[in-house]
XYZ file of C-alpha atoms in Angstrom:
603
model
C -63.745 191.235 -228.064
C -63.427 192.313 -224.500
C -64.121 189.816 -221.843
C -67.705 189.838 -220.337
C -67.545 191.643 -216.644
C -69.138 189.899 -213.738
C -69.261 186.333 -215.029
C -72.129 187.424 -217.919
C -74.069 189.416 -215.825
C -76.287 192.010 -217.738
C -74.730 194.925 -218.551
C -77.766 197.225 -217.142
C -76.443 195.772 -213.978
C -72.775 197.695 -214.485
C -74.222 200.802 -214.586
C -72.653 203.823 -212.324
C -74.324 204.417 -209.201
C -75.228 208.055 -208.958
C -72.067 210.273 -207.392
C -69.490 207.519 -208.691
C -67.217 207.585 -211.467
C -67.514 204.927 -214.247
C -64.121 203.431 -213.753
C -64.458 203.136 -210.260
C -67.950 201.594 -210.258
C -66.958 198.971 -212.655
C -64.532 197.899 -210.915
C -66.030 197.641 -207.278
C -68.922 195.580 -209.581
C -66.392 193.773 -210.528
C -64.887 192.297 -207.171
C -67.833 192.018 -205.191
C -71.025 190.674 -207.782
C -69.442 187.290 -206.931
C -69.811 187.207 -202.998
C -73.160 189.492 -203.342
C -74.887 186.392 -205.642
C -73.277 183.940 -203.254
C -74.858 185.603 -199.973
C -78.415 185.852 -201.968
C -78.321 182.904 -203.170
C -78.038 181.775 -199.203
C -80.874 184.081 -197.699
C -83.474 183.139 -200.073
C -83.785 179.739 -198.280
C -83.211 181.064 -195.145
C -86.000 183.377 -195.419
C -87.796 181.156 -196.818
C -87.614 178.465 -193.946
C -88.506 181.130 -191.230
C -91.808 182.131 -193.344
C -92.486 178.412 -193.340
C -91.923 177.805 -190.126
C -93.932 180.946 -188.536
C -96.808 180.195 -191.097
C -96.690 176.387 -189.299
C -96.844 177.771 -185.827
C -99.852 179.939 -186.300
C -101.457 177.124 -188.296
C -101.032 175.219 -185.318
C -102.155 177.614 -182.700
C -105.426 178.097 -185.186
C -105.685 174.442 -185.032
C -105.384 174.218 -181.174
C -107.895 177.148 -180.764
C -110.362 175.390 -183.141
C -110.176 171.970 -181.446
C -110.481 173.954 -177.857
C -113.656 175.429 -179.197
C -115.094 172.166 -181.029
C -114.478 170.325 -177.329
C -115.833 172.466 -175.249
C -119.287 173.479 -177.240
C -119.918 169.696 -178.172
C -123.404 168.826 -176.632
C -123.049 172.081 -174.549
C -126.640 172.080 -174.270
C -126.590 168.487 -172.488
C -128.388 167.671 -170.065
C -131.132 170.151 -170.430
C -131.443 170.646 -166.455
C -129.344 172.122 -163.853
C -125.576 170.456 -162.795
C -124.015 170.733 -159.786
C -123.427 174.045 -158.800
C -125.229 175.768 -161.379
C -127.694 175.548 -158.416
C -126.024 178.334 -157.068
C -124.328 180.441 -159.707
C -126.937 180.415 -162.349
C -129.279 181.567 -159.487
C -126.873 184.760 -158.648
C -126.960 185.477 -162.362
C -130.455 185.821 -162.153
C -129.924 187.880 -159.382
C -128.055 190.332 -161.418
C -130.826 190.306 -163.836
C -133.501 191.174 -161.322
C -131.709 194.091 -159.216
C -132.154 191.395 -155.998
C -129.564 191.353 -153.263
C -127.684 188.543 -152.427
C -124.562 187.397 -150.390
C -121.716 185.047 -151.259
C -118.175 184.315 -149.919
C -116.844 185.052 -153.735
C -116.705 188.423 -154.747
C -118.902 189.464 -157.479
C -116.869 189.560 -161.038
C -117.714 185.849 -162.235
C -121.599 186.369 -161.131
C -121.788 189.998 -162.924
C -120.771 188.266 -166.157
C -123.169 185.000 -165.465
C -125.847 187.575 -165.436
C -124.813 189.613 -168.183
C -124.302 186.709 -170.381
C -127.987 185.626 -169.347
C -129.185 188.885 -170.609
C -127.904 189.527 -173.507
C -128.646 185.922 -174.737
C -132.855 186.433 -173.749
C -132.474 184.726 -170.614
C -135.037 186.545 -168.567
C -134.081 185.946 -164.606
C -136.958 183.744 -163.936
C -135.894 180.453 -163.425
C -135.251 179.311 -159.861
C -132.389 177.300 -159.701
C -133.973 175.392 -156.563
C -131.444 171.512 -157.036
C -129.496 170.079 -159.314
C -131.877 167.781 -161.950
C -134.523 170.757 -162.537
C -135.594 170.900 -166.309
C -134.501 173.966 -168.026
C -137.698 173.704 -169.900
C -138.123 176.868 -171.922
C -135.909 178.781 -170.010
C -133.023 180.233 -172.644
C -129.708 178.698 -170.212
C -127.202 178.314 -173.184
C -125.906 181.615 -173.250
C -125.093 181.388 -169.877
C -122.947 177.633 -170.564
C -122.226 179.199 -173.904
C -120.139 181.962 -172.026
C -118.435 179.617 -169.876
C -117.974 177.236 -172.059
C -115.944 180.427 -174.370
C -113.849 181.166 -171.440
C -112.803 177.918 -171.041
C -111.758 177.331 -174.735
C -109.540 180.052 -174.301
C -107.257 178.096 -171.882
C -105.338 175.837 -174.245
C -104.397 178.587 -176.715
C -103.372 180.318 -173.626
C -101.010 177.487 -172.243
C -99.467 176.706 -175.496
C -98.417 180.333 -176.203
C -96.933 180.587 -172.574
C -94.912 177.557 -172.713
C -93.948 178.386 -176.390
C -92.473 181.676 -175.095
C -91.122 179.954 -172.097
C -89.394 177.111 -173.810
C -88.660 177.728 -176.889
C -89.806 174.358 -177.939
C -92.943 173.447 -180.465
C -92.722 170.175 -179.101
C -93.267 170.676 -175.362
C -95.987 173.641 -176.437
C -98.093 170.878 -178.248
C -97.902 168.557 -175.818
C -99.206 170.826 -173.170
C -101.627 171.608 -175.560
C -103.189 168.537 -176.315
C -102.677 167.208 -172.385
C -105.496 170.304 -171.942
C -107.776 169.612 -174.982
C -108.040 166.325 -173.758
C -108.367 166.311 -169.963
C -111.802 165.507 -169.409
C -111.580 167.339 -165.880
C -110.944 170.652 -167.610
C -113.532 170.025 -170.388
C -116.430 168.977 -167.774
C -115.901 172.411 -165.977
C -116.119 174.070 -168.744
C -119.553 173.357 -169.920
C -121.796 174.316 -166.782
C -122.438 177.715 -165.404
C -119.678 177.558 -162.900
C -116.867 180.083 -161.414
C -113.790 177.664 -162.590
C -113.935 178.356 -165.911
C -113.651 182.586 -165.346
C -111.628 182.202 -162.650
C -109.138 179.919 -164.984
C -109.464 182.456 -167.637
C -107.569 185.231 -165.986
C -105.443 182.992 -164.086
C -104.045 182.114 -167.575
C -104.415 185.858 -169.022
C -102.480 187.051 -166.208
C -99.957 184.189 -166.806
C -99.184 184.265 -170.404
C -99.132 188.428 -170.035
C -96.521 188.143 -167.879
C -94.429 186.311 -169.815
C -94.737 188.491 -172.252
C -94.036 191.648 -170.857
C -90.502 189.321 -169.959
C -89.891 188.526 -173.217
C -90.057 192.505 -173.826
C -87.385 193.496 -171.594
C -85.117 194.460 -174.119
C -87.814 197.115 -175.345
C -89.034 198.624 -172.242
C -91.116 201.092 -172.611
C -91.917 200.473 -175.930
C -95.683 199.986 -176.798
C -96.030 196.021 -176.858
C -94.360 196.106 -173.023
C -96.711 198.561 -171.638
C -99.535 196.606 -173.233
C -98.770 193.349 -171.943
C -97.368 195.018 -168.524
C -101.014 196.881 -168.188
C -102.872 192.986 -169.374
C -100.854 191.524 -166.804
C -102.886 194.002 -164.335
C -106.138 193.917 -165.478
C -105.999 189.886 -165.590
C -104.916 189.821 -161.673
C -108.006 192.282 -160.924
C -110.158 189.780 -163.091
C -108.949 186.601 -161.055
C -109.016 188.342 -157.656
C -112.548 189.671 -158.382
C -113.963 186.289 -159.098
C -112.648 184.310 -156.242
C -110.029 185.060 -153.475
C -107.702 182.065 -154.707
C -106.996 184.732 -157.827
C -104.268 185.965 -154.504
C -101.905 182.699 -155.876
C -101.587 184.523 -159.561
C -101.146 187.540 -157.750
C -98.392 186.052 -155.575
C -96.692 184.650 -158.825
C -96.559 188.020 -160.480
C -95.260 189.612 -157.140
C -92.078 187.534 -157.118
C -92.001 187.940 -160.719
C -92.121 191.542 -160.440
C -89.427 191.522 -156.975
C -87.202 189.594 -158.727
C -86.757 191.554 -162.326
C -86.597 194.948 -160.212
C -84.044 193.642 -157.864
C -81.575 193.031 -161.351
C -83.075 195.880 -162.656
C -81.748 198.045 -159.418
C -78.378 195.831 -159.468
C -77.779 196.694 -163.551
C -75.055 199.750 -163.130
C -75.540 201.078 -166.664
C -79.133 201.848 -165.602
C -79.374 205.467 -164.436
C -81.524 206.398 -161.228
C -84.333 208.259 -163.393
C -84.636 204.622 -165.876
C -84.900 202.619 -162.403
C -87.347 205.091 -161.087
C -89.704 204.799 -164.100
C -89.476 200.785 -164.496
C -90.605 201.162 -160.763
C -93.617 203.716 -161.001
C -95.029 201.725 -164.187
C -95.209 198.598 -162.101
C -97.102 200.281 -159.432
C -98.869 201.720 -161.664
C -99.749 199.033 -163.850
C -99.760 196.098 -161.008
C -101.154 197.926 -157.979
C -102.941 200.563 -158.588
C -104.939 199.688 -162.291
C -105.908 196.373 -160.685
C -107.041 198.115 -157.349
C -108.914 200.918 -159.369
C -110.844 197.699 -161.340
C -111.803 195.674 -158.444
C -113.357 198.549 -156.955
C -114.836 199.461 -159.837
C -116.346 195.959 -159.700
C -117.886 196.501 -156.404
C -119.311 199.670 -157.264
C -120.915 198.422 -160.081
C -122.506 195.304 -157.818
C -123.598 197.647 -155.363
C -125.316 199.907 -157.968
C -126.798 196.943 -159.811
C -128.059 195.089 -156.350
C -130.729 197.897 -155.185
C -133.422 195.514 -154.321
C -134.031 193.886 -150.914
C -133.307 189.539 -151.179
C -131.894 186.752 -149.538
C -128.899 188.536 -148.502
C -130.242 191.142 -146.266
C -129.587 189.498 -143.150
C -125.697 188.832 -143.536
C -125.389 192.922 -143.691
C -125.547 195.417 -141.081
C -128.838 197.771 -140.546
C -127.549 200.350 -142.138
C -126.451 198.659 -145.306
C -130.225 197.014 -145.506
C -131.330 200.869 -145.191
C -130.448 201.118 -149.041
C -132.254 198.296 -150.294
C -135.458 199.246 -151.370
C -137.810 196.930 -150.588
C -136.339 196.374 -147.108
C -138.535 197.194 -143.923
C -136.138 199.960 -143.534
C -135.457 201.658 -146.893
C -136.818 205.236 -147.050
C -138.174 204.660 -143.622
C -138.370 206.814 -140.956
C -137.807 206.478 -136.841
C -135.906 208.032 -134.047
C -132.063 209.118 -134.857
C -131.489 208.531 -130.791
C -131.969 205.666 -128.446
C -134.556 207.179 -125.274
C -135.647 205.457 -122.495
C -139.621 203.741 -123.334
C -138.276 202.835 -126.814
C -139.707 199.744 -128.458
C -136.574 198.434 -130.316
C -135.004 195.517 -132.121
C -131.675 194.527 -131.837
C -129.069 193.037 -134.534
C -125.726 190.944 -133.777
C -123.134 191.989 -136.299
C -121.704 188.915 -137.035
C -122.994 188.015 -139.944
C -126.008 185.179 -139.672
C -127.191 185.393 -136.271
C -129.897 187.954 -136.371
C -132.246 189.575 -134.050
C -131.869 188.907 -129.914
C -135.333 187.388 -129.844
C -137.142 185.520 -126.967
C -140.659 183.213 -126.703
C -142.547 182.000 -123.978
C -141.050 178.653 -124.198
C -138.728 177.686 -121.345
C -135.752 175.957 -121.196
C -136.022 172.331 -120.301
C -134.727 170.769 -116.943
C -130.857 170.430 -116.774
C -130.460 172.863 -119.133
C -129.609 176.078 -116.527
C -132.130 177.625 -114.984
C -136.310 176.315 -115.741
C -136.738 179.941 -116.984
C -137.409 182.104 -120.510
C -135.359 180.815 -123.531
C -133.727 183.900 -125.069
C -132.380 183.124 -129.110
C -131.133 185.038 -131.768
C -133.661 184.778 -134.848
C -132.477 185.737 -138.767
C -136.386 186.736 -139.844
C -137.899 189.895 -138.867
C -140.342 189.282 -135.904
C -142.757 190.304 -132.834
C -140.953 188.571 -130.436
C -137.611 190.289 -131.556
C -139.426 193.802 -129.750
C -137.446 194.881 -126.184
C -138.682 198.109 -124.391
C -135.351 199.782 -122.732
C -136.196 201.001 -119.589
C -133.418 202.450 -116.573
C -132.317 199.999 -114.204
C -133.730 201.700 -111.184
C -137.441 202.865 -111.797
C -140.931 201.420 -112.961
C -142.005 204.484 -114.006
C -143.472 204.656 -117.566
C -140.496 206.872 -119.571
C -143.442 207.474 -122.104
C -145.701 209.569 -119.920
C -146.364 213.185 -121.259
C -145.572 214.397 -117.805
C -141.964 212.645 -118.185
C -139.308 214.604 -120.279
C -137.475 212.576 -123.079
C -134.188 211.038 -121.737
C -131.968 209.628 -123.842
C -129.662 206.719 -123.412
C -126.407 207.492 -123.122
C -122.673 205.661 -123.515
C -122.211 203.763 -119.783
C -125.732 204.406 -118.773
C -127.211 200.837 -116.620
C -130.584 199.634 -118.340
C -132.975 197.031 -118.148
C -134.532 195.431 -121.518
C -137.972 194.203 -120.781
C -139.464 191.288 -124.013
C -142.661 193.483 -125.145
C -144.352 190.498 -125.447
C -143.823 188.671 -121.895
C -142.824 191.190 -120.117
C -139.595 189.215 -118.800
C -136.473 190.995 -118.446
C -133.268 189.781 -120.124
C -131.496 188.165 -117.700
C -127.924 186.403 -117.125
C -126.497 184.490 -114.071
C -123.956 181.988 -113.337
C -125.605 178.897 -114.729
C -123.840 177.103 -117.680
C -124.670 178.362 -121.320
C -127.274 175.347 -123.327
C -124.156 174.565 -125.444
C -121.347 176.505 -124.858
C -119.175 175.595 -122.071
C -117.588 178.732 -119.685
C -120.170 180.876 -120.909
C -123.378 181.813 -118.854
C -126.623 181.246 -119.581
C -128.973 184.214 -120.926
C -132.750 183.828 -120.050
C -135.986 185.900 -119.489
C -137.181 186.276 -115.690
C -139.542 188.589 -113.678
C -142.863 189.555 -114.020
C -144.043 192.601 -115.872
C -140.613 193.943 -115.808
C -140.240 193.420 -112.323
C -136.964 191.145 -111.427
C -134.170 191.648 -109.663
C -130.321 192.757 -110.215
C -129.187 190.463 -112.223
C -131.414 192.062 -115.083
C -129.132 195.055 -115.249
C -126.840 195.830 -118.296
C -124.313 198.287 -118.589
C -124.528 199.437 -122.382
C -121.305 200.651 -123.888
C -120.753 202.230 -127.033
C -117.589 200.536 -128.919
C -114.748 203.140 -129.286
C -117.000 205.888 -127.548
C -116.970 208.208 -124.544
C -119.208 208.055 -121.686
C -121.925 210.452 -122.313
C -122.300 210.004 -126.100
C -126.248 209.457 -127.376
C -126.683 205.760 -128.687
C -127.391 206.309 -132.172
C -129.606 204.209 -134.113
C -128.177 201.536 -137.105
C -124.889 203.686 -136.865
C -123.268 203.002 -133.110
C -122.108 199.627 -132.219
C -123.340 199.134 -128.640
C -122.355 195.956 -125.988
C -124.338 195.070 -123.344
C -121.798 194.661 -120.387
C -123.667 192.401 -117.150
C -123.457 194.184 -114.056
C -123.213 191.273 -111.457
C -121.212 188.883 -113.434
C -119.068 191.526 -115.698
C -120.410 189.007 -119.207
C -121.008 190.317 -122.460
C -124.064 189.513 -124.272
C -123.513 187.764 -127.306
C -124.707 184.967 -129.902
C -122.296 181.758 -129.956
C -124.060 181.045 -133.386
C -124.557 177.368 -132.561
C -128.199 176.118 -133.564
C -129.649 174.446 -130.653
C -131.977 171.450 -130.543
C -135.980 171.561 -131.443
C -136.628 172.634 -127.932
C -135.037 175.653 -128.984
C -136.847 175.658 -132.256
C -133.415 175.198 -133.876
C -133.005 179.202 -133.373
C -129.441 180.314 -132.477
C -127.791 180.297 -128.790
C -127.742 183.351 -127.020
C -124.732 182.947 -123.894
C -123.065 186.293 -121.770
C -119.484 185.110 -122.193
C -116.923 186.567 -119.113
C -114.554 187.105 -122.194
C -114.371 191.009 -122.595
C -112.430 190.806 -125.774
C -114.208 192.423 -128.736
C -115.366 190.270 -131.275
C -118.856 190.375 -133.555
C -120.509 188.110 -131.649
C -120.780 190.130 -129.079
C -121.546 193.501 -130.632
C -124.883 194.566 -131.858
C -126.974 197.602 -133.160
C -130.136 199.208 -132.551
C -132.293 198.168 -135.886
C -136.135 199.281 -135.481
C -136.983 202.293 -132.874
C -140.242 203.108 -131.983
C -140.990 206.576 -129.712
C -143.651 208.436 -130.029
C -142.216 211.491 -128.261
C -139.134 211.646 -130.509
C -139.266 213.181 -133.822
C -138.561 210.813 -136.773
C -135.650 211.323 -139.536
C -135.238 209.960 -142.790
C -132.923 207.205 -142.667
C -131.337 208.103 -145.707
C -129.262 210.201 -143.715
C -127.446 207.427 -141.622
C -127.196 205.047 -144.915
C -123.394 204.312 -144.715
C -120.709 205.665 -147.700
C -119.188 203.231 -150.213
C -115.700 202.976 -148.402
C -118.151 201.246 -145.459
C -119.957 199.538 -147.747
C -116.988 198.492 -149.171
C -115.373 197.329 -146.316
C -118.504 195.692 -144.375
C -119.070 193.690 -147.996
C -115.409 192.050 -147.098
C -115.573 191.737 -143.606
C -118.833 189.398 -144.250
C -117.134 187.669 -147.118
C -114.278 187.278 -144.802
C -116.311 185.741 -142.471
C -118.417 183.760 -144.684
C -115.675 182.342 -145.808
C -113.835 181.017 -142.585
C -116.918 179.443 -141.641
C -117.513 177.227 -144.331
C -117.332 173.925 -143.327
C -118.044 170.270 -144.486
C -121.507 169.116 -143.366
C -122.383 165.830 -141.715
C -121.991 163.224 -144.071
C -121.087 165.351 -147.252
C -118.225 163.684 -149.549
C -115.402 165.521 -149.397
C -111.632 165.177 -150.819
C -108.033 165.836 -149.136
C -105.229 167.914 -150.781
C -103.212 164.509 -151.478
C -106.138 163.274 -153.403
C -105.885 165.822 -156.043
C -102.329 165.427 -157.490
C -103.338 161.891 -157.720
C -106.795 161.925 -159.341
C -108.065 160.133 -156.745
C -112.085 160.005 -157.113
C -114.330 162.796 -159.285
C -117.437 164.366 -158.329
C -120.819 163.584 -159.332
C -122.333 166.597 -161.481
C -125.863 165.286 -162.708
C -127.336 161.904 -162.227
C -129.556 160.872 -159.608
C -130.962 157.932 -160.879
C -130.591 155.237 -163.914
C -133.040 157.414 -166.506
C -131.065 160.532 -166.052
C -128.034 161.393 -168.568
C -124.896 161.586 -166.265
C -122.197 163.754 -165.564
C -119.043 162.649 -164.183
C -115.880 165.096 -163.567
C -112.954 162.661 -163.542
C -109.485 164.363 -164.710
C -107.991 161.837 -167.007
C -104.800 159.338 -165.023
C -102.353 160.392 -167.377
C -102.590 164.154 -167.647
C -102.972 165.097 -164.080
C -99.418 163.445 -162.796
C -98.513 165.400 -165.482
C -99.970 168.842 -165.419
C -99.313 168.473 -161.846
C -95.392 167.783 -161.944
């Protein structure tokens, strides 16, 4: 009896392999079943230790995710009244869902998506948000903490898989992990209708996108490096287009992005073509998709915001133009400044208002006993000048008169259409503002004397050019003492009815304060045009919208009093910040990172 081949293996098993001869085939069975058992034997539990382990690692991301969620939406609906800044944001969502226009130093992505939240969970825009400790009542507010609060969940499963990819470890992924479920500071802003939680959102999408676009760098190209190389993108134009701080995840992906092109252009077995496209789909992807979406954002606030609110005033004439609602949407005046127009006119620095006088006086020691002159934010009888030449009382609006317009470098005289003072300058002292001279009203039915005249200029015109109304940006140059009328935008004291100080500053160097437009226009001998026509194009909308943010922004400030923290206080966890609970009957809400995670998360 011959000897069994392959240690007893079944003889279905010794069969030829098609294209082989039997002798052959038997024996390469024969010297290699051996090994070919051995290696199988081996894989199985290989194999079967990688399944286990991968099914354990998305068990355990399911498990963070689900205790991120659980956290977060516990009591979500407590307390049933409004927390801390919800005062403010929960108000701008409302905005959104009532077409009203408002201004705020944040751009508008985190607000959009307040309001849209609000609306597509019943909320209907009505509540007013007026202080922290207002009952909800019936008003529908959770889908509006509910959205937040799903945001915010999203942050732990986030940091785990980043510093899973980063470090290769389970252990140091957990721990991060758990540090964030538990830290009481990131939990607390995460239930209220806040910015932090959006903003943290794509801070962290941007983030873990990143790194994994890096961890596809031996596949470029290849579908799953394009998608996480355009995420990457669309998360920095979500952080940047909820607050301006989104600029530090931007500045981490731009040395990201520096530094793997710099090895990519210093790899020698990459040809000039591959270098070229691992360039163009980083601009592409990192530059000009995230660009393409913030605009996109703005366009979409602008088109949403149609109706005339609280931020009118922070925005130039022409912007208000489009508002309907506003004094000055589908209105219809004078496209040129004449002499004998009634007119209003605006400072461009956002906040200070209308030049604006009363027949109140300033008190003694304070300059000259004569006419305060203010700036004033509300629309207003005593904002009304008459514009009359320098050198004549003659009344520009008799028929008999032709019309004569004013003109770039033409001398005038602006007379208050209510007390017939003059606006006037000299070399007394400003009220508050030292160097600067003081602006009053003097004369007596427009009669004065020469230090009444005001050389008008048109910024970045010639001399000549028609002064066009809510379109050219005039100054009003002092002829005697060579000033320029502006607004200091310091408040001054109840003798001043706490309007805004008006000084003629001998500083010549452009700035808003000193630059104004030509609002309301009233001639009766002029013919009157649409002002549709001078409503400015979204590029100026566009970049007015920053320039006030801009400015917004730079002049925040602590006020008197108010409890503030240093940056060496943060690190630390050095006090929290009092989000609901004015008295003992109230439930109370504390944000206090805990001691332990912060050194931590901080390190």
């Amino acid at each position: 009896m011959p000897p069994a081949i392959g240690g007893g293996l079944a003889g279905s098993e010794l069969r030829p392999r098609r294209g082989r001869c039997a002798p052959q085939a038997a024996r390469a069975v024969g010297r290699d079943t051996v090994p070919q058992v051995a290696a199988r034997s081996l894989k199985r539990p290989a194999w079967s230790s990688w399944r286990f382990e991968t099914a354990g690692r998305w068990a355990t991301l399911a498990v963070v995710t689900l205790l991120s969620f659980v956290t977060r939406f516990h009591r979500l609906d407590q307390p049933a009244h409004v927390c801390w800044d919800e005062t403010h944001f929960g108000k701008m969502g409302s905005y959104y869902i009532n077409h009203t226009f408002f201004f705020d130093v944040h751009p508008p992505l985190g607000k959009m998506l307040i309001g849209l939240a609000g609306y597509l969970s019943g909320y209907d825009g009505t509540f007013l948000f007026q202080k922290p400790g207002d009952s909800y009542q019936h008003h529908n507010y959770m889908g509006m903490r509910g959205f937040c609060a799903f945001l915010g969940s999203w942050l732990i499963p986030f940091a785990y898989l980043t510093v899973l990819d980063l470090s290769k470890s389970f252990p140091a992924a957990l721990l991060t992990a758990a540090l964030l479920t538990f830290d009481t500071g990131c939990l607390t802003l995460s239930q209220y209708i806040l910015l932090d939680p959006i903003l943290m959102f794509f801070i962290m999408a941007a983030m873990l996108s990143m790194v994994k676009y890096n961890s596809c760098a031996d596949r470029p190209f290849s579908a799953p490096w394009w998608f996480w190389l355009s995420l990457t993108g669309i998360s920095l134009a979500g952080a940047l287009g909820v607050k301006f701080v989104g600029l530090f995840i931007i500045l981490q992906v731009g040395l990201n992005t520096i530094s793997d092109l710099w090895h990519l252009f210093g790899d020698l077995s990459l040809s000039l073509v591959t270098v070229g496209k691992h360039l163009t789909a980083r601009i592409l992807c990192l530059i000009v998709l995230p660009l393409v979406l913030y605009v996109t954002i703005f366009a979409l606030h602008i088109m949403v915001l149609n109706k005339s609110g609280p931020g009118d005033g922070f925005f130039s004439s022409a912007f208000q133009a489009r508002l309907s609602g506003n004094s000055l949407h589908n209105a219809s005046i004078p496209e040129h400044l004449a002499y004998g127009s009634v007119i209003t006119v605006k400072n461009l620095r956002m906040a200070i208002g209308y030049l604006h006088s009363h027949r109140h006086l300033y008190p003694e020691g304070i300059g000259a006993l004569q006419q305060q002159v203010t700036t004033y934010l509300h629309k207003d009888y005593n904002n009304l000048w008459i514009i009359k030449k320098h050198n004549t009382n003659s009344d520009p609006l008799d028929p008999s008169f032709p019309v004569e317009f004013v003109r770039h470098g033409d001398i005038v005289r602006l007379e208050h259409k209510e007390t017939t003072r003059n606006l006037h300058s000299h070399y007394h002292e400003a009220p508050l503002t030292r160097k600067h001279y003081q602006v009053t009203g003097y004369g007596i039915n427009g009669t004065g004397d020469s230090n009444d005249f005001w050389r008008i200029e048109v910024v970045n015109r010639k001399f000549g050019n028609r002064i066009k109304v809510l379109r050219s940006r005039i100054r009003f140059i002092h002829l005697v003492t060579g000033c320029v009328l502006g607004s200091s935008g310091k408040i001054l004291p109840k003798w001043g009815w706490e309007q805004l100080e008006v000084t003629c500053t001998p500083y010549l160097k452009e700035t808003a304060n000193s630059i104004w437009n030509i609002e309301d226009h009233i001639n009766p001998k002029l013919p009157n045009i649409s002002l549709d026509v001078l409503q400015p194009s979204f590029s100026e909308i566009f970049l007015e919208s920053h320039m006030v943010m801009i400015r917004g922004n730079n002049g925040l400030k602590p006020k008197d009093n108010e409890l503030t923290s240093k940056p060496w206080h943060w690190p630390i966890n050095y006090q929290g910040l009092r989000f609901s609970g004015a008295n003992d009957t109230d439930l109370r809400v504390y944000l206090l990172g805990n001691p332990v995670s912060i050194p931590v998360l901080n390190a």
